[in-house]
Coordinates of C-alpha atoms (C1' of nucleotides) in Angstrom, one line a residue:
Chain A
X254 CA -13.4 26.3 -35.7
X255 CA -13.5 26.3 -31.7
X256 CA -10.8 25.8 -29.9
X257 CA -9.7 22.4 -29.5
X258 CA -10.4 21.4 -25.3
X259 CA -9.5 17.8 -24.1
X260 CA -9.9 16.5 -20.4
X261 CA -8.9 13.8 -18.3
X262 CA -11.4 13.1 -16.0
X263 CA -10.2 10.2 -13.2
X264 CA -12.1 8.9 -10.0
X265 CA -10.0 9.5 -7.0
X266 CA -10.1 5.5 -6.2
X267 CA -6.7 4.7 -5.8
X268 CA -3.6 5.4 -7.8
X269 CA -3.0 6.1 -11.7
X270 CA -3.6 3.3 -13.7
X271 CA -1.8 2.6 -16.7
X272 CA -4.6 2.4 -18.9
X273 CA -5.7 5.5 -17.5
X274 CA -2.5 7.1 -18.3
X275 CA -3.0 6.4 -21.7
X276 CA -6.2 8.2 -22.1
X277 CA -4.7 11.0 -20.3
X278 CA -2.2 11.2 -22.6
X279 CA -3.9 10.8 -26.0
X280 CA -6.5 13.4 -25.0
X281 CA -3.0 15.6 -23.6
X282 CA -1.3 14.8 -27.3
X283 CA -4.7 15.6 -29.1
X284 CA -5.2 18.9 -27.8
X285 CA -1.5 19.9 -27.7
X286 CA -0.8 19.4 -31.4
X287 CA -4.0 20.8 -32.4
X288 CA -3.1 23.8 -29.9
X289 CA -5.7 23.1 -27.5
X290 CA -6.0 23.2 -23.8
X291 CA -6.0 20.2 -21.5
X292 CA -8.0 19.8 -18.5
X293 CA -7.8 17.9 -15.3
X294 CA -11.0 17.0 -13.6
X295 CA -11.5 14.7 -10.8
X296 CA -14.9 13.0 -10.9
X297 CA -15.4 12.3 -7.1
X298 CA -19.0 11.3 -7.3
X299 CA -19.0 8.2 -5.8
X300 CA -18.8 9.1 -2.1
X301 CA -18.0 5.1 -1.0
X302 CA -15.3 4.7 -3.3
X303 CA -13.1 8.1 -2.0
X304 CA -9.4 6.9 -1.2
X305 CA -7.5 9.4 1.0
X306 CA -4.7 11.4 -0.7
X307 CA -5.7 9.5 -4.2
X308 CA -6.1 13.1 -5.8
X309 CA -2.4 14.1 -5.1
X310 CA -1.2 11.2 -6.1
X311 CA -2.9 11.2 -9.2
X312 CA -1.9 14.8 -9.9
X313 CA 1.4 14.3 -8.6
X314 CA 2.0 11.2 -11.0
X315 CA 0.5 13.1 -13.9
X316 CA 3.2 15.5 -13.4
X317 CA 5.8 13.0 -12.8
X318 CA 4.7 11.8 -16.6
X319 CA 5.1 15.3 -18.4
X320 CA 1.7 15.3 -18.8
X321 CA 0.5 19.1 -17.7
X322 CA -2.6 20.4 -17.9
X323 CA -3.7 23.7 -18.5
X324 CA -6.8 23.7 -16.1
X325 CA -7.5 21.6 -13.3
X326 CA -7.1 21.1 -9.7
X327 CA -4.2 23.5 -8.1
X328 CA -4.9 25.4 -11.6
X329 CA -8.1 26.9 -12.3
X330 CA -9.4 28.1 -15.2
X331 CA -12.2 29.9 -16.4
X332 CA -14.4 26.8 -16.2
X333 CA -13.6 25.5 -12.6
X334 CA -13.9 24.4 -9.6
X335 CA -12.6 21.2 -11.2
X336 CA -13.8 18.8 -8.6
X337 CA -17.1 17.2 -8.8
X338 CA -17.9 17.2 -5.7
X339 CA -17.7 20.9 -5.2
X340 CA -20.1 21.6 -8.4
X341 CA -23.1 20.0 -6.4
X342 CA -25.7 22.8 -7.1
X343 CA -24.8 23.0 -10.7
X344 CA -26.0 18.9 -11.4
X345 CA -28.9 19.8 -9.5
X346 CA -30.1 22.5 -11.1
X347 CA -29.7 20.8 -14.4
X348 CA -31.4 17.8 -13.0
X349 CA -34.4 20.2 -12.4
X350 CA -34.5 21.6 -15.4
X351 CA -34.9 18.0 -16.8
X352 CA -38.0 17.2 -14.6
X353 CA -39.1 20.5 -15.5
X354 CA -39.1 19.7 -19.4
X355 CA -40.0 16.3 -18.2
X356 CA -37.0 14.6 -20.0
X357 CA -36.3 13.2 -16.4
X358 CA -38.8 12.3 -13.3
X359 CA -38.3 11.5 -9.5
X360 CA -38.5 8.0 -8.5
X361 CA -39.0 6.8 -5.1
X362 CA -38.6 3.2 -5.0
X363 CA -36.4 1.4 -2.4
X364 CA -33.4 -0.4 -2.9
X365 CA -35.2 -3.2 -1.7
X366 CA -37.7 -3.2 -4.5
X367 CA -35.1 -2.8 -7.0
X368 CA -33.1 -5.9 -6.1
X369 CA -36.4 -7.9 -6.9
X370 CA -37.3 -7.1 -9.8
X371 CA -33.7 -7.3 -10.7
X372 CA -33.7 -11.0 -9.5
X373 CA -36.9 -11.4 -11.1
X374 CA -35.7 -10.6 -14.4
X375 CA -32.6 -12.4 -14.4
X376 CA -34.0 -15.3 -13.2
X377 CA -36.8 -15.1 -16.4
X378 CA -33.6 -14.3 -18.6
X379 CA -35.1 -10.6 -19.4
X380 CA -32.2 -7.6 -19.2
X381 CA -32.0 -6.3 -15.7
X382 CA -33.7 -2.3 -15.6
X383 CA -35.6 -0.2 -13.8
X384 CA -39.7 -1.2 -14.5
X385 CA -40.4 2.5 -14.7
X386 CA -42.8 2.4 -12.1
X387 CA -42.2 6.0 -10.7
X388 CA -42.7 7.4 -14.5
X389 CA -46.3 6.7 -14.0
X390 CA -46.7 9.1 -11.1
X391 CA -48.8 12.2 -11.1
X392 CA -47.7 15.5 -10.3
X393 CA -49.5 15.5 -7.2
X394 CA -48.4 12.2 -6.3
X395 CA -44.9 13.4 -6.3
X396 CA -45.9 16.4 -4.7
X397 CA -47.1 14.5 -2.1
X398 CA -44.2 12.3 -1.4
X399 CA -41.5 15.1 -1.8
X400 CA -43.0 17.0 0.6
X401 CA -42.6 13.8 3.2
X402 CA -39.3 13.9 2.6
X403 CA -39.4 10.6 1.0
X404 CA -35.9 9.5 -0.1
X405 CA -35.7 9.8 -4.1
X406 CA -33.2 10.4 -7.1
X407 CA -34.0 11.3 -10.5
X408 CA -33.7 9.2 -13.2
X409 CA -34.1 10.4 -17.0
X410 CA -36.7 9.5 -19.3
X411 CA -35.3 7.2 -21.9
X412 CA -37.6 7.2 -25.3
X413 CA -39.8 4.0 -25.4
X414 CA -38.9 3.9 -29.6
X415 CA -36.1 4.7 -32.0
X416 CA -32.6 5.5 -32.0
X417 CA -29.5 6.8 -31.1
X418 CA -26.9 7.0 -33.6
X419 CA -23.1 8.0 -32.7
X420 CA -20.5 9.0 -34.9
X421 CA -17.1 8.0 -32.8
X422 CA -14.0 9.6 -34.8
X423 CA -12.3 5.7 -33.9
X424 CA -15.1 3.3 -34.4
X425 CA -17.1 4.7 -37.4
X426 CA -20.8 5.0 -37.2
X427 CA -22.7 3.2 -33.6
X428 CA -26.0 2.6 -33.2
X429 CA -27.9 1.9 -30.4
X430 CA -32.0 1.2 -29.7
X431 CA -33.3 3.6 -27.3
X432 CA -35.7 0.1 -26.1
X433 CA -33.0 -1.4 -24.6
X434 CA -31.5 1.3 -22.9
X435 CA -32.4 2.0 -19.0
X436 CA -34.1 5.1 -17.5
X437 CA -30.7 5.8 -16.0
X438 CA -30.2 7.3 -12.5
X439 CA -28.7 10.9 -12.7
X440 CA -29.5 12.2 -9.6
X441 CA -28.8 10.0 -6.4
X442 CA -30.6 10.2 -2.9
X443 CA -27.2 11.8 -1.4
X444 CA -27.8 14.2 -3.7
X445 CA -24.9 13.4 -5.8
X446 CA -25.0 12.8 -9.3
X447 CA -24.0 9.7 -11.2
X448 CA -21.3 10.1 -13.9
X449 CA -23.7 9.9 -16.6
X450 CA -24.9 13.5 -15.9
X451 CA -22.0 14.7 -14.1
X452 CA -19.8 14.5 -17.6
X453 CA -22.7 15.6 -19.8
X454 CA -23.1 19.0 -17.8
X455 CA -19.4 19.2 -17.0
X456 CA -18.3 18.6 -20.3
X457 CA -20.2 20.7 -21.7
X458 CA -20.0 23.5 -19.6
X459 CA -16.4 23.5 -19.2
X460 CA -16.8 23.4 -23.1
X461 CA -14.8 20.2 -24.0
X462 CA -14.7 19.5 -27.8
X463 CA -13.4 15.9 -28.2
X464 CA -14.3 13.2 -25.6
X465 CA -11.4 10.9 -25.6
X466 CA -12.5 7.9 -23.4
X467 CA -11.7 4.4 -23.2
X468 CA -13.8 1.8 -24.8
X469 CA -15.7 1.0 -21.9
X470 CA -17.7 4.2 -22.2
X471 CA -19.1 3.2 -25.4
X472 CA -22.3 1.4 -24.3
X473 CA -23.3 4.7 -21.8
X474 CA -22.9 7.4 -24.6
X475 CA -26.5 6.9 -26.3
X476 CA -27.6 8.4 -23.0
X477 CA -24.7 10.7 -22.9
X478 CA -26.1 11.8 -26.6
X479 CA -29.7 11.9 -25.1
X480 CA -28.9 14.2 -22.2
X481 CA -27.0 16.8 -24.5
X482 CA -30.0 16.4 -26.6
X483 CA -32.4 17.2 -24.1
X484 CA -30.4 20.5 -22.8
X485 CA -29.6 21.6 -26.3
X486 CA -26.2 21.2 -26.2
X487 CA -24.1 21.0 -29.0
X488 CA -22.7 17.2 -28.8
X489 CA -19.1 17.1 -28.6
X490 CA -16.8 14.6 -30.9
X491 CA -16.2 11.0 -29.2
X492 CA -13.2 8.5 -29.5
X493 CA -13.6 5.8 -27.6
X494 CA -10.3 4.3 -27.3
X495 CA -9.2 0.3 -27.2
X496 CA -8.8 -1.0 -23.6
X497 CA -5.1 -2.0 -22.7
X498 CA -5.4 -6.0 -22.2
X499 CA -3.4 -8.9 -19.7
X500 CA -2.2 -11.7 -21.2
X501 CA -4.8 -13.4 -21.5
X502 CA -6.4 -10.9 -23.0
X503 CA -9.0 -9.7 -20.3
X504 CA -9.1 -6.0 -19.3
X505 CA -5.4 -5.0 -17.6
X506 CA -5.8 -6.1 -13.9
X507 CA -3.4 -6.4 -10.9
X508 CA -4.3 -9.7 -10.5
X509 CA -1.6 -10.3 -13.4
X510 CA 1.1 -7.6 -12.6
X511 CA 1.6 -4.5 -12.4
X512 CA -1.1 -2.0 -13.4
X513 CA -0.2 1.2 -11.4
X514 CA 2.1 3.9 -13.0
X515 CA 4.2 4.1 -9.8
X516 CA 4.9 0.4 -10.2
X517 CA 6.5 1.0 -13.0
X518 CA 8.3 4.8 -11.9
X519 CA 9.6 3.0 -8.9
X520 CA 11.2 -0.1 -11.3
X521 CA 13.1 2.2 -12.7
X522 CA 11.5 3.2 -16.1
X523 CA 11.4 6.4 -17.7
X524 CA 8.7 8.6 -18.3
X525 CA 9.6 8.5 -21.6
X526 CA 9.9 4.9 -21.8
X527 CA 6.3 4.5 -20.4
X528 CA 4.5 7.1 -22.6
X529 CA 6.3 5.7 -25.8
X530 CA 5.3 2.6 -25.1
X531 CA 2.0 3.2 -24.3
X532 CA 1.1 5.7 -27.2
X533 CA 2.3 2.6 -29.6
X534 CA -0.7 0.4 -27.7
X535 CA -3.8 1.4 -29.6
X536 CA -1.8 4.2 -31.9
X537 CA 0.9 4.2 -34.8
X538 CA 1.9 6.5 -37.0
X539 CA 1.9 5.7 -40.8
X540 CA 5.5 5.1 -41.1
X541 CA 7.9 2.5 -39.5
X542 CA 9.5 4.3 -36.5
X543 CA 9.3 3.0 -32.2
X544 CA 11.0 5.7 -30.5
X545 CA 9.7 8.3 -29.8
X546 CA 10.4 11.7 -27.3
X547 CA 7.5 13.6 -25.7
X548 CA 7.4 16.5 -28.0
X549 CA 7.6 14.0 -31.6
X550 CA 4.4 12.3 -30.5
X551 CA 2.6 15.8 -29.9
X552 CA 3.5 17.0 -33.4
X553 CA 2.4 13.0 -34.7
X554 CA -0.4 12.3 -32.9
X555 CA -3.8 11.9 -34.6
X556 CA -6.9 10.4 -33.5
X557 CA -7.3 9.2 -37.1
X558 CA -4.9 6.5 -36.9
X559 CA -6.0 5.3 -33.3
X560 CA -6.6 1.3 -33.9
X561 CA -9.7 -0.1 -32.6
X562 CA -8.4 -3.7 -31.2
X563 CA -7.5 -4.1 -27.5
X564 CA -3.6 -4.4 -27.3
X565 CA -1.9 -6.5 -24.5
X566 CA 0.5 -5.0 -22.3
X567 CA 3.5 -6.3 -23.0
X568 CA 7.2 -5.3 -20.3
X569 CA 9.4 -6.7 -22.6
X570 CA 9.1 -3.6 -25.3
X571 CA 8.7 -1.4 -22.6
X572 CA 11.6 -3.0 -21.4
X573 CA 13.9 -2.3 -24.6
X574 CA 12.1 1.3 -24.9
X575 CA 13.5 2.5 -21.7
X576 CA 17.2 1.2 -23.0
X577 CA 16.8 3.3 -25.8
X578 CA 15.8 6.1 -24.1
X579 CA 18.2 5.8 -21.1
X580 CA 20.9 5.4 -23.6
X581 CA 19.9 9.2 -25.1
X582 CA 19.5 10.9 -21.6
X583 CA 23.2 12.7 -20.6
X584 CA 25.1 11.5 -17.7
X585 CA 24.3 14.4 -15.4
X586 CA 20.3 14.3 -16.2
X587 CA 20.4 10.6 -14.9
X588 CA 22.7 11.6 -11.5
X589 CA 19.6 14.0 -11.5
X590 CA 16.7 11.3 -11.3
X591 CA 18.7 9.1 -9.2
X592 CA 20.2 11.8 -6.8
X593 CA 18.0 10.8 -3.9
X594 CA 19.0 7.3 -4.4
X595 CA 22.7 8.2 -4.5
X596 CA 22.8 10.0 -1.6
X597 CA 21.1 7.2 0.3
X598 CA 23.6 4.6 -0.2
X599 CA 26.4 6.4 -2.3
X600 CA 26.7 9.6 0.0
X601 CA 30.5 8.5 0.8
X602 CA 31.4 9.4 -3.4
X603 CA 31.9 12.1 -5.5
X604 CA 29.1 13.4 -8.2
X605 CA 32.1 12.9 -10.8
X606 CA 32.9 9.7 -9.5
X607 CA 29.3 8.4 -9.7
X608 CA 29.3 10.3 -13.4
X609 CA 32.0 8.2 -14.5
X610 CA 30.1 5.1 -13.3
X611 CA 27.1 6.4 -14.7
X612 CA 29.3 6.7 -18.3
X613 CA 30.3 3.5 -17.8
X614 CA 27.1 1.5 -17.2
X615 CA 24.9 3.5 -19.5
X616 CA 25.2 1.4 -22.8
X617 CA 24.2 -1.8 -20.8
X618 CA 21.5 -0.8 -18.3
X619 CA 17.4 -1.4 -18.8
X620 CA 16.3 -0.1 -16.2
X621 CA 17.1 3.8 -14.2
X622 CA 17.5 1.7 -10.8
X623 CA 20.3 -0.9 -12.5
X624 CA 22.7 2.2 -11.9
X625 CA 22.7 1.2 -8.4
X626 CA 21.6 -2.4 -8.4
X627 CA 24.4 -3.3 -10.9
X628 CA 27.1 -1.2 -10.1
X629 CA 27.9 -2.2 -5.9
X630 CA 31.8 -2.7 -7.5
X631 CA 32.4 0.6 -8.6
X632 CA 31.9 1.3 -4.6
X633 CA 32.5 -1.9 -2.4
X634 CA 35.1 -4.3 -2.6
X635 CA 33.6 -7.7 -3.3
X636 CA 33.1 -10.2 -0.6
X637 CA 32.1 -13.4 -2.4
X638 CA 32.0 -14.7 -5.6
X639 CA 28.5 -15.6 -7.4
X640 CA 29.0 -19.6 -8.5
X641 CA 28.2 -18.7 -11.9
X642 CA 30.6 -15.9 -12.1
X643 CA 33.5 -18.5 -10.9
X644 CA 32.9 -21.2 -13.2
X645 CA 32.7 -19.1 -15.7
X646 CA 36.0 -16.9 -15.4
X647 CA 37.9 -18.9 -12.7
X648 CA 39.8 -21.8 -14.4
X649 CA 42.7 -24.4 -13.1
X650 CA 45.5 -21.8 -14.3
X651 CA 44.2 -18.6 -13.3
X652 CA 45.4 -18.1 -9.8
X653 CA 49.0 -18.4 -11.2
X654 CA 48.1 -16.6 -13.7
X655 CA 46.2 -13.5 -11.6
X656 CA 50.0 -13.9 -9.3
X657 CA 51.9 -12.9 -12.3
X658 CA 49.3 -10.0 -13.3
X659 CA 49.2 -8.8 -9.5
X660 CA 53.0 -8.1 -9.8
X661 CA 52.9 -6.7 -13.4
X662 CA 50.2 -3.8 -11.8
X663 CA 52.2 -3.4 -8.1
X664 CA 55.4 -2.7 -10.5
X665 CA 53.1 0.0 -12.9
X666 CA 53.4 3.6 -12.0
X667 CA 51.3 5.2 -14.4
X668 CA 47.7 3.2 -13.5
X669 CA 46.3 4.8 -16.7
X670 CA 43.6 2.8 -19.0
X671 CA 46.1 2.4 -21.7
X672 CA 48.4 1.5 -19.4
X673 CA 46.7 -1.7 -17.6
X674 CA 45.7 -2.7 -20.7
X675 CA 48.7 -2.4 -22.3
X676 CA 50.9 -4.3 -19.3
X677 CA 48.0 -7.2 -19.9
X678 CA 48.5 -7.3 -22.8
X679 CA 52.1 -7.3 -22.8
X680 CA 51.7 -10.4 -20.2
X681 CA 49.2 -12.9 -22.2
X682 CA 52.1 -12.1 -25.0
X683 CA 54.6 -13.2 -22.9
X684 CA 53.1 -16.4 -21.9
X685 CA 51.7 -16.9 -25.1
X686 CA 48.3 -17.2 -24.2
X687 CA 45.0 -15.0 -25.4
X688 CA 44.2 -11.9 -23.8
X689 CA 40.9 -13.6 -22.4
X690 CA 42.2 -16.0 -20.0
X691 CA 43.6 -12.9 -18.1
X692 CA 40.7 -10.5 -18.9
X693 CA 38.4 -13.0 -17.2
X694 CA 39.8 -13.7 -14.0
X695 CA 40.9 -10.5 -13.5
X696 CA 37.4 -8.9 -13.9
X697 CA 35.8 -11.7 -11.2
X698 CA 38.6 -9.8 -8.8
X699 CA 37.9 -7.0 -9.3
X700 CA 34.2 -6.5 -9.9
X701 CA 32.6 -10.1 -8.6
X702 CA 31.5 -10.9 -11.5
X703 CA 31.8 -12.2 -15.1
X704 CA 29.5 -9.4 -17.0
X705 CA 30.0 -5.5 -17.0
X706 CA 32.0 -2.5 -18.6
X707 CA 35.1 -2.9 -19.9
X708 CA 37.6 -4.1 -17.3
X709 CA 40.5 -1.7 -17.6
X710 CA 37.9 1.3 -17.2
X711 CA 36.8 -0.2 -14.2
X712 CA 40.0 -0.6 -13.0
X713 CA 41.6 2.7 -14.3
X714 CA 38.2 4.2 -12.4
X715 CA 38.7 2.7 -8.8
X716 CA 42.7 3.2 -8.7
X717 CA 45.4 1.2 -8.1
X718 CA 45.3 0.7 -4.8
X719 CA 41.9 -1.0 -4.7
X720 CA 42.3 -2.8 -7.7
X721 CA 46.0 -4.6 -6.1
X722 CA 43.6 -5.3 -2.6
X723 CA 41.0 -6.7 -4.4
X724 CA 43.2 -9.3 -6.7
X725 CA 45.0 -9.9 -3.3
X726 CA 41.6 -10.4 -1.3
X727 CA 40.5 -12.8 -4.0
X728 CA 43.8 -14.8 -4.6
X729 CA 43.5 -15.6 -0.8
X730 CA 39.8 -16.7 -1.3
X731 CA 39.4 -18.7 -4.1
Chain B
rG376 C1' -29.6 -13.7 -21.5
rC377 C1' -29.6 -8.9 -24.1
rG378 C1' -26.8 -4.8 -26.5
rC379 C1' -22.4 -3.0 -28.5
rC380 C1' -17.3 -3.5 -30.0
rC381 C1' -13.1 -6.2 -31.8
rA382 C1' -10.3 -10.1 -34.9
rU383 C1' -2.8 -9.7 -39.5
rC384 C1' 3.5 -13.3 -36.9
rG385 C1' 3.9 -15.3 -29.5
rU386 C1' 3.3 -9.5 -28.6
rC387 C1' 2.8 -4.2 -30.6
rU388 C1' 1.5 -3.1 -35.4
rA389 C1' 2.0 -1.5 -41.3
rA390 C1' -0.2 -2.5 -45.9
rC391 C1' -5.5 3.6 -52.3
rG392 C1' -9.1 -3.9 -53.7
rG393 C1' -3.3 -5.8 -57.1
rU394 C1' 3.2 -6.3 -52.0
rU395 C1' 7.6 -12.4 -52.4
rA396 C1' 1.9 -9.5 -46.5
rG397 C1' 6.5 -4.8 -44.3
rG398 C1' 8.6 -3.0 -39.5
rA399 C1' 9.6 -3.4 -34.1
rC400 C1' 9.9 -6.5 -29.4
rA401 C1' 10.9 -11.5 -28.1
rC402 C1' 13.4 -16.0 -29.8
rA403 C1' 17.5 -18.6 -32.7
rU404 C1' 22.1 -18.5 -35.6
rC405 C1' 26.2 -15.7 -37.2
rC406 C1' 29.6 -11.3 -37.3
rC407 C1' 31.9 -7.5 -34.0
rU408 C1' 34.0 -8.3 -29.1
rU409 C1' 37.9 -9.8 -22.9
rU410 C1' 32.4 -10.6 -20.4
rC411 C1' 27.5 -8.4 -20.6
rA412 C1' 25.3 -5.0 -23.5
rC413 C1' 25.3 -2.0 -28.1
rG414 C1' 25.7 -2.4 -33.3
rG415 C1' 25.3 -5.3 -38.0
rA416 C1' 23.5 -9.8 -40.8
rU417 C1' 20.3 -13.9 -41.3
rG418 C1' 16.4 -17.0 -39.8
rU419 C1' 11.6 -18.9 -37.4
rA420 C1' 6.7 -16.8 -37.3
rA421 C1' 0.5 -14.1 -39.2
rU422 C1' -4.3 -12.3 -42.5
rA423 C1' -9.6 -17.0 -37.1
rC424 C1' -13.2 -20.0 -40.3
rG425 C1' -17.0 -20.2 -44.3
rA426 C1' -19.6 -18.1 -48.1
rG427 C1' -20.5 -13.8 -51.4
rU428 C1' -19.1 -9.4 -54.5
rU429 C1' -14.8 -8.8 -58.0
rC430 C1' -10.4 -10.3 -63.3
rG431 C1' -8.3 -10.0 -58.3
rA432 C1' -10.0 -9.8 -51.3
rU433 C1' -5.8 -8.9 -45.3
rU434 C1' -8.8 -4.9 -47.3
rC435 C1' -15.9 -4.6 -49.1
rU436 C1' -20.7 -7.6 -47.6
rC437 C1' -23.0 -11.6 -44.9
rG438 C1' -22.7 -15.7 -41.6
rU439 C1' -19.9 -18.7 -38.0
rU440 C1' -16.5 -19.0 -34.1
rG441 C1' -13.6 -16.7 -30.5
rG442 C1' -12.5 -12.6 -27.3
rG443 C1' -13.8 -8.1 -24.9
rC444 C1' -16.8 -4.3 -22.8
rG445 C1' -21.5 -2.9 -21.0
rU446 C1' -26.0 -4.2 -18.8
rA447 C1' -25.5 -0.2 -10.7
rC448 C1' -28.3 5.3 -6.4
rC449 C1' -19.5 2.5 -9.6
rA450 C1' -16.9 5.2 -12.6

RNA sequence: GCGCCCAUCGUCUAACGGUUAGGACACAUCCCUUUCACGGAUGUAAUACGAGUUCGAUUCUCGUUGGGCGUACCA
C-alpha cells in the first residue's frame, strides 16, 4: 500500500479558524497514526481575498497547536513549492492539456453577460449556470479571438448525461447527476486557477492519498472526480467531515462568538484543551473516555468512527477540558507559558514564589490566564473589599474577633502553616466558637475575598509581616 | 427553486436488529470541606414524526418535517 499523505490546505484570508483547525488536525492524526506525512499548503488563488501576514499567522498558530507538518511552507519537500500562487505554470499547463483532449474549452463571455442570464434564470426559477455558449465555438473561432487578445478563462466540459458516483470513507456511497452540474471555471482571466483545479492537480501531484475536507466540499467533488478522471489520475480517498455549528445550529460564525483559534490561545486555553475538545466534535472513540493528550488521539484516531452530524460548539466542555488538562501540566511548565505574562506585571517576585502560587491555584483554575487574573493577593495587599466578599465573611463579631486573632499571630514566632493553623485553632477553642467564623474573616483580610486556596497557605506563603499589615489595614477599614 | 448531506438527553456522544437506551459537559440535591474548586453519590433529561420489513426497530426501507451545505472568474 502507498504511503499514507494528508494535507491541510487553508486560504490565506484571515486567521485560523476553529473549524479549520479541526480539519487540520484530523488529516494531521490520520496520517500520523497510519505513519504518513502531513502537508501544509496554502491555496492563495483568490488574489481579492489575500490578507497581509495571514500565512504566518496561520503557520505560526498551527505550530502553537502541536500540529507539525512534515512539508509545507518554510519546509519543502519533494513536492513543493507549497504555495499556490507560485505553481502558476503548472495549472496552466494542465488546463491545456484539458482543451487539448477537449475535456475543457475557452470561453469568452463577459461578466456582464453572465450576470443576465444568471438573473434570468433565477427569476424563471431554473438553477443558475453557465448556458455553455462558448462550447459551441469552432476552433477557428477561438483561434480568432485568442489571437485578439480577448479576455477568457477555461471552463471544463461537464458530460451532458450520467453519473458521478463517490465513495466518501464518512458518508457511504454519493451520487451526483452530471445534468445538474456546471461547466465549472478552472482557469480564470488573471490567469489563476480556481480551487477546483488547483486541488485536483495539486493533490495529485503532491500525491495526497486521503482528502480530509469539511463537508462543505461535498457538492464540488463530482467535478473534483471528473477532472482526475479526465487526466487519469488515480482518485484519491475522500472524507468529508461534519461542519462545526453555533448555537443555533448554522455553520460556526463570529457573529456568535469566538471563531478564531487565537481567541481562544489568548483566553487562556490550552492547546490541549482545544484539540481534545475539538477531536470529540465529529469523532469518538468506541469506548467511554473525554480526555485525551496529543499523542493518545494519534494512536486512536480513525476516520472510521468520524460521525456524520454537524456538532455545536459548545465553551462549557472546553471549559472543563482545559481544567483537566491544566490540573496534569507541572508547575514549572505553566510558569513556562505564562513567563511573558509574569514578567510583565509580576517582574518584582521570585520564579519560586510565583511556583508556589502557581501550586496553590492549580486545583481551582479554568483557564491558563486565571494564574494572574485570580491570584493579585499572592502579590498586592488588598485595597477594597468586593460587597459580596463582605457580606459573606464579615459578620457583627468578627472585628473583635480578627482583634483577638491579630494578637495571637503578632505573639507567634514560628509563622509556619501548622503553626497559624494551629494558633487558630487553638483560639475558636478558646472562645468556643467553630473554626469558620475565624477562617472567614481572616481570609477577606488577607486575600479580599471570600473564595481561594486554603487560608493558612496563603498566609504561611506571604509571611508574617504582610499578613499582620493586612488584618491591620482591614480592621481600620471595615 | 434545484442538488446533496444530516437527525439519540439542553450540548458532545455510545449502543452485531434484542440494553432498565450508556458515558461526559451543564443543571439540581447530598457527602467531603474554613471558602472556592477537586473528588464521591444521587437525580432531572433523548431515539423528530408516520408508515413498512421483522417474533422484535435508535439501528434496515420509504415518506413527512426540520436543519445544514452547495448552487461564483470565493475557497
Amino acid at each position: 500500500m502507498d504511503k499514507i499523505r494528508t494535507r491541510f490546505a487553508p486560504s490565506p484570508t484571515g486567521f485560523l479558524h476553529v473549524g479549520g483547525l479541526r480539519t487540520a488536525l484530523y488529516n494531521y492524526l490520520f496520517a500520523k497514526k497510519n505513519n504518513g506525512d502531513f502537508i501544509l499548503r496554502i491555496e492563495d488563488t483568490d488574489q481579492n481575498r489575500l490578507v497581509e501576514g495571514a500565512i504566518e499567522n496561520l503557520i505560526s498558530t498551527l505550530h502553537w497547536a502541536g500540529i507539525e507538518y512534515d512539508e509545507g511552507p518554510n519546509k519543502i519537500g519533494a513536492y513543493g513549492p507549497y504555495i499556490q500562487s507560485q505553481r502558476l505554470k503548472i495549472y496552466k499547463t494542465h488546463a491545456e492539456k484539458l482543451i487539448e483532449n477537449e475535456n475543457a474549452y475557452y470561453c469568452f463571455c463577459s461578466h456582464e453577460r453572465l450576470g443576465q442570464i444568471r438573473a434570468k434564470q433565477i427569476e424563471l426559477h431554473l438553477p443558475p449556470s453557465y448556458d455553455r455558449l462558448c462550447r459551441q465555438l469552432s476552433k477557428d473561432q477561438v483561434d480568432e479571438k485568442l489571437k485578439n487578445n480577448e479576455p477568457h478563462v477555461i471552463r471544463m466540459k461537464i458530460p451532458l448525461s450520467g453519473e458521478i458516483l463517490i465513495e466518501d470513507i464518512v458518508r457511504g456511497k454519493v451520487s451526483f447527476v452530471n445534468k445538474i452540474l456546471d461547466d465549472q471555471v478552472i482557469l480564470k482571466s488573471d490567469g489563476f486557477p480556481t480551487y477546483h483545479l488547483a486541488v485536483v492537480v495539486d493533490d495529485h501531484l503532491m500525491e495526497i492519498s486521503h482528502v480530509i475536507r469539511g463537508e462543505e466540499w461535498l457538492p464540488s467533488t463530482p467535478k473534483h472526480i471528473l477532472l482526475y478522471n479526465y487526466f487519469g489520475w488515480e482518485i484519491p480517498k475522500f472524507a468529508h467531515l461534519p461542519l462545526l455549528l453555533n448555537a443555533d445550529k448554522s455553520k460556526l460564525s463570529k457573529r456568535q462568538g469566538d471563531v478564531a483559534v487565537e481567541d481562544y490561545m489568548k483566553k487562556g486555553f490550552l492547546q490541549e484543551s482545544l484539540n481534545n475538545f475539538i477531536a470529540l466534535l465529529g469523532w469518538h472513540p468506541s469506548y467511554d473516555r473525554e480526555i485525551f493528550s496529543m499523542e493518545e488521539l494519534k494512536n486512536e484516531f480513525t476516520l472510521e468512527r468520524v460521525g456524520k452530524s454537524g456538532a455545536i460548539f459548545n465553551v462549557e466542555k472546553l471549559i472543563w477540558l482545559n481544567q483537566q488538562h491544566i490540573r496534569k501540566l507541572k508547575n514549572e511548565k505553566i510558569f513556562e507559558l505564562l513567563k511573558t505574562d509574569f514578567d510583565k506585571v509580576r517582574s518584582n517576585f521570585s520564579k519560586e514564589y510565583i511556583l508556589k502560587t502557581i501550586e496553590l491555584l492549580k486545583e481551582r483554575v479554568l483557564h491558563l490566564t486565571d494564574f494572574i487574573n485570580n491570584s493579585t493577593y499572592f502579590f498586592e495587599d488588598p485595597k477594597n473589599y468586593s460587597d459580596e466578599a463582605v457580606s459573606k465573611n464579615w459578620k457583627p463579631d468578627s472585628k473583635e474577633l480578627m482583634k483577638k486573632l491579630l494578637i495571637e499571630y503578632e505573639n507567634l514566632e514560628d509563622f509556619s502553616l501548622l503553626k497559624i493553623e494551629d494558633t487558630l485553632k487553638q483560639l475558636s477553642i478558646k472562645l468556643n466558637i467553630k473554626i469558620g467564623v475565624l477562617i472567614n474573616p481572616f481570609r477577606l483580610l488577607i486575600s479580599g475575598t471570600n473564595v481561594g486556596p486554603s487560608v493558612f497557605h496563603i498566609a504561611e506563603l506571604i509571611g508574617k509581616q504582610k499578613v499582620l499589615s493586612r488584618m491591620k489595614f482591614g480592621l481600620e477599614k471595615l
